[in-house]
mmCIF file of C-alpha atoms in Angstrom:
data_model
loop_
_atom_site.group_PDB
_atom_site.id
_atom_site.type_symbol
_atom_site.label_atom_id
_atom_site.label_comp_id
_atom_site.label_asym_id
_atom_site.label_seq_id
_atom_site.Cartn_x
_atom_site.Cartn_y
_atom_site.Cartn_z
ATOM 1 C CA UNK W 1 -37.753 4.637 90.726
ATOM 2 C CA UNK W 2 -39.519 4.737 94.061
ATOM 3 C CA UNK W 3 -42.342 2.363 95.123
ATOM 4 C CA UNK W 4 -45.839 3.047 93.815
ATOM 5 C CA UNK W 5 -47.188 3.429 97.373
ATOM 6 C CA UNK W 6 -45.132 6.610 97.836
ATOM 7 C CA UNK W 7 -46.320 8.154 94.555
ATOM 8 C CA UNK W 8 -49.739 9.166 95.899
ATOM 9 C CA UNK W 9 -48.532 11.001 99.062
ATOM 10 C CA UNK W 10 -45.875 12.798 96.984
ATOM 11 C CA UNK W 11 -48.515 13.822 94.429
ATOM 12 C CA UNK W 12 -50.838 15.083 97.177
ATOM 13 C CA UNK W 13 -47.974 17.066 98.709
ATOM 14 C CA UNK W 14 -47.248 18.704 95.340
ATOM 15 C CA UNK W 15 -50.905 19.585 94.778
ATOM 16 C CA UNK W 16 -51.415 21.120 98.219
ATOM 17 C CA UNK W 17 -48.126 22.993 98.161
ATOM 18 C CA UNK W 18 -49.134 24.645 94.894
ATOM 19 C CA UNK W 19 -51.848 26.674 96.622
ATOM 20 C CA UNK W 20 -49.959 29.708 97.883
ATOM 21 C CA UNK W 21 -51.006 30.944 101.307
ATOM 22 C CA UNK W 22 -49.416 34.327 100.653
ATOM 23 C CA UNK W 23 -51.941 34.949 97.849
ATOM 24 C CA UNK W 24 -54.551 35.708 100.485
ATOM 25 C CA UNK W 25 -52.540 38.600 101.885
ATOM 26 C CA UNK W 26 -52.247 42.098 100.489
ATOM 27 C CA UNK W 27 -49.387 42.928 98.142
ATOM 28 C CA UNK W 28 -47.169 46.024 98.496
ATOM 29 C CA UNK W 29 -49.746 48.357 96.900
ATOM 30 C CA UNK W 30 -52.407 47.240 99.406
ATOM 31 C CA UNK W 31 -54.512 45.345 96.835
ATOM 32 C CA UNK W 32 -55.271 41.638 97.066
ATOM 33 C CA UNK W 33 -53.659 39.291 94.598
ATOM 34 C CA UNK W 34 -55.765 37.557 91.953
ATOM 35 C CA UNK W 35 -57.339 34.325 93.289
ATOM 36 C CA UNK W 36 -59.560 32.401 90.873
ATOM 37 C CA UNK W 37 -61.701 29.283 90.646
ATOM 38 C CA UNK W 38 -62.630 28.056 87.185
ATOM 39 C CA UNK W 39 -64.983 25.259 86.117
ATOM 40 C CA UNK W 40 -63.718 24.009 82.754
ATOM 41 C CA UNK W 41 -64.677 21.848 79.797
ATOM 42 C CA UNK W 42 -62.155 20.239 77.478
ATOM 43 C CA UNK W 43 -61.758 18.022 74.421
ATOM 44 C CA UNK W 44 -58.478 16.148 74.754
ATOM 45 C CA UNK W 45 -56.555 13.380 72.992
ATOM 46 C CA UNK W 46 -56.491 10.706 75.697
ATOM 47 C CA UNK W 47 -58.081 8.104 73.404
ATOM 48 C CA UNK W 48 -56.501 5.941 70.714
ATOM 49 C CA UNK W 49 -59.508 6.192 68.381
ATOM 50 C CA UNK W 50 -61.101 9.583 68.995
ATOM 51 C CA UNK W 51 -61.252 12.532 71.347
ATOM 52 C CA UNK W 52 -62.058 12.367 75.035
ATOM 53 C CA UNK W 53 -64.557 14.821 76.486
ATOM 54 C CA UNK W 54 -64.147 16.054 80.004
ATOM 55 C CA UNK W 55 -64.864 18.555 82.694
ATOM 56 C CA UNK W 56 -63.235 19.716 85.868
ATOM 57 C CA UNK W 57 -61.954 22.779 87.647
ATOM 58 C CA UNK W 58 -58.869 24.894 88.184
ATOM 59 C CA UNK W 59 -57.918 26.814 91.304
ATOM 60 C CA UNK W 60 -55.063 29.317 91.292
ATOM 61 C CA UNK W 61 -53.604 32.537 92.608
ATOM 62 C CA UNK W 62 -51.071 35.177 91.626
ATOM 63 C CA UNK W 63 -50.481 38.352 89.628
ATOM 64 C CA UNK W 64 -48.105 38.254 86.650
ATOM 65 C CA UNK W 65 -47.182 34.683 87.553
ATOM 66 C CA UNK W 66 -49.880 32.415 88.980
ATOM 67 C CA UNK W 67 -49.681 28.937 90.501
ATOM 68 C CA UNK W 68 -52.467 26.493 91.153
ATOM 69 C CA UNK W 69 -53.949 23.078 90.502
ATOM 70 C CA UNK W 70 -56.238 21.494 87.919
ATOM 71 C CA UNK W 71 -58.499 18.477 88.054
ATOM 72 C CA UNK W 72 -60.023 16.990 84.884
ATOM 73 C CA UNK W 73 -62.200 13.899 84.422
ATOM 74 C CA UNK W 74 -62.573 12.750 80.800
ATOM 75 C CA UNK W 75 -64.401 9.905 79.043
ATOM 76 C CA UNK W 76 -63.866 8.694 75.469
ATOM 77 C CA UNK W 77 -65.788 6.512 72.996
ATOM 78 C CA UNK W 78 -63.846 3.371 74.052
ATOM 79 C CA UNK W 79 -65.157 3.755 77.630
ATOM 80 C CA UNK W 80 -61.756 4.793 78.953
ATOM 81 C CA UNK W 81 -62.143 7.083 81.937
ATOM 82 C CA UNK W 82 -59.202 9.380 82.693
ATOM 83 C CA UNK W 83 -58.638 11.387 85.841
ATOM 84 C CA UNK W 84 -55.938 14.035 85.483
ATOM 85 C CA UNK W 85 -54.536 15.912 88.488
ATOM 86 C CA UNK W 86 -51.901 18.545 87.791
ATOM 87 C CA UNK W 87 -50.275 21.579 89.323
ATOM 88 C CA UNK W 88 -49.545 24.543 87.090
ATOM 89 C CA UNK W 89 -47.471 27.675 86.785
ATOM 90 C CA UNK W 90 -48.954 30.366 84.554
ATOM 91 C CA UNK W 91 -47.050 33.287 83.044
ATOM 92 C CA UNK W 92 -49.177 36.242 81.917
ATOM 93 C CA UNK W 93 -47.599 37.980 78.941
ATOM 94 C CA UNK W 94 -48.962 41.416 79.972
ATOM 95 C CA UNK W 95 -47.511 41.767 83.445
ATOM 96 C CA UNK W 96 -49.069 45.217 84.070
ATOM 97 C CA UNK W 97 -52.538 43.778 83.326
ATOM 98 C CA UNK W 98 -51.994 40.381 84.935
ATOM 99 C CA UNK W 99 -55.660 39.422 85.094
ATOM 100 C CA UNK W 100 -56.381 39.689 81.354
ATOM 101 C CA UNK W 101 -54.808 38.859 78.025
ATOM 102 C CA UNK W 102 -52.551 36.058 76.777
ATOM 103 C CA UNK W 103 -50.816 33.520 78.979
ATOM 104 C CA UNK W 104 -48.560 30.467 78.787
ATOM 105 C CA UNK W 105 -48.992 27.695 81.328
ATOM 106 C CA UNK W 106 -46.852 24.708 82.342
ATOM 107 C CA UNK W 107 -48.729 21.670 83.750
ATOM 108 C CA UNK W 108 -47.233 18.703 85.604
ATOM 109 C CA UNK W 109 -48.926 15.893 87.517
ATOM 110 C CA UNK W 110 -50.483 12.492 86.934
ATOM 111 C CA UNK W 111 -53.162 10.851 84.806
ATOM 112 C CA UNK W 112 -54.972 7.728 86.038
ATOM 113 C CA UNK W 113 -56.787 5.520 83.528
ATOM 114 C CA UNK W 114 -59.722 3.157 84.029
ATOM 115 C CA UNK W 115 -60.842 0.902 81.151
ATOM 116 C CA UNK W 116 -64.467 -0.172 81.563
ATOM 117 C CA UNK W 117 -64.293 0.275 85.349
ATOM 118 C CA UNK W 118 -61.696 -2.483 85.855
ATOM 119 C CA UNK W 119 -59.409 -0.469 88.150
ATOM 120 C CA UNK W 120 -60.215 0.500 91.698
ATOM 121 C CA UNK W 121 -58.621 3.450 93.490
ATOM 122 C CA UNK W 122 -55.735 3.812 93.824
ATOM 123 C CA UNK W 123 -55.532 2.637 90.225
ATOM 124 C CA UNK W 124 -52.595 0.597 89.005
ATOM 125 C CA UNK W 125 -52.724 2.131 85.518
ATOM 126 C CA UNK W 126 -51.392 5.657 85.389
ATOM 127 C CA UNK W 127 -48.823 7.882 83.771
ATOM 128 C CA UNK W 128 -47.068 11.127 84.503
ATOM 129 C CA UNK W 129 -48.763 14.033 82.797
ATOM 130 C CA UNK W 130 -46.852 17.072 81.584
ATOM 131 C CA UNK W 131 -47.537 19.750 79.036
ATOM 132 C CA UNK W 132 -47.677 23.352 77.996
ATOM 133 C CA UNK W 133 -50.803 25.420 77.341
ATOM 134 C CA UNK W 134 -51.486 28.760 75.705
ATOM 135 C CA UNK W 135 -54.644 30.768 76.160
ATOM 136 C CA UNK W 136 -56.271 34.143 76.508
ATOM 137 C CA UNK W 137 -58.268 35.500 79.435
ATOM 138 C CA UNK W 138 -61.209 37.693 78.362
ATOM 139 C CA UNK W 139 -62.801 39.700 81.209
ATOM 140 C CA UNK W 140 -66.604 39.743 81.531
ATOM 141 C CA UNK W 141 -66.973 42.505 84.062
ATOM 142 C CA UNK W 142 -64.948 42.958 87.220
ATOM 143 C CA UNK W 143 -64.979 39.387 88.606
ATOM 144 C CA UNK W 144 -65.991 37.029 85.768
ATOM 145 C CA UNK W 145 -63.985 35.898 82.759
ATOM 146 C CA UNK W 146 -63.890 33.332 79.969
ATOM 147 C CA UNK W 147 -60.644 31.643 79.102
ATOM 148 C CA UNK W 148 -60.155 29.548 75.925
ATOM 149 C CA UNK W 149 -56.901 27.573 75.774
ATOM 150 C CA UNK W 150 -55.066 24.896 73.798
ATOM 151 C CA UNK W 151 -52.411 22.535 75.117
ATOM 152 C CA UNK W 152 -49.850 19.965 74.042
ATOM 153 C CA UNK W 153 -48.191 17.304 76.140
ATOM 154 C CA UNK W 154 -47.915 13.746 77.324
ATOM 155 C CA UNK W 155 -49.795 11.349 77.470
ATOM 156 C CA UNK W 156 -52.698 13.231 75.875
ATOM 157 C CA UNK W 157 -50.985 14.696 72.738
ATOM 158 C CA UNK W 158 -53.291 17.751 72.367
ATOM 159 C CA UNK W 159 -56.358 19.363 73.877
ATOM 160 C CA UNK W 160 -58.583 22.420 73.630
ATOM 161 C CA UNK W 161 -60.974 23.808 76.177
ATOM 162 C CA UNK W 162 -62.513 26.771 77.903
ATOM 163 C CA UNK W 163 -63.086 27.938 81.447
ATOM 164 C CA UNK W 164 -65.841 30.258 82.645
ATOM 165 C CA UNK W 165 -64.636 31.448 85.974
ATOM 166 C CA UNK W 166 -64.887 33.720 88.943
ATOM 167 C CA UNK W 167 -62.134 35.871 90.435
ATOM 168 C CA UNK W 168 -62.337 36.021 94.249
#
């Protein structure tokens, strides 16, 4: 294992490298690729005694296969605050209609825990976070959509949430 001091720069490198610069350019047909920003709300199993409730955002880009990052801040009934930062790769199951329909998403990153505000950044209590999500993107016009999803993984066990987002 490498020292804890190098974990944070490595994590930041992974997060920033997940935002593809080529997504801002035109593809071969002359159309721009799908770039989206999505505020989200989630109920997730980060607590030992009940669900955690959280909010955050996702930012991603790509058609057919999208990459991006997610940030989630959740609080449970035991006053455990969790900050989750992950990068994701999303596979749309309808490649010809990449911006709508079902998808499967792989998340990997870190979760940092704070029990009753006893940890100060950078926190000493954290865990790798990894999981898989499945969801469906429902369009609401040309640029807006709603996206319910469920996910399973570690250290949170399970979660369910929704994003109401804007396609740039």
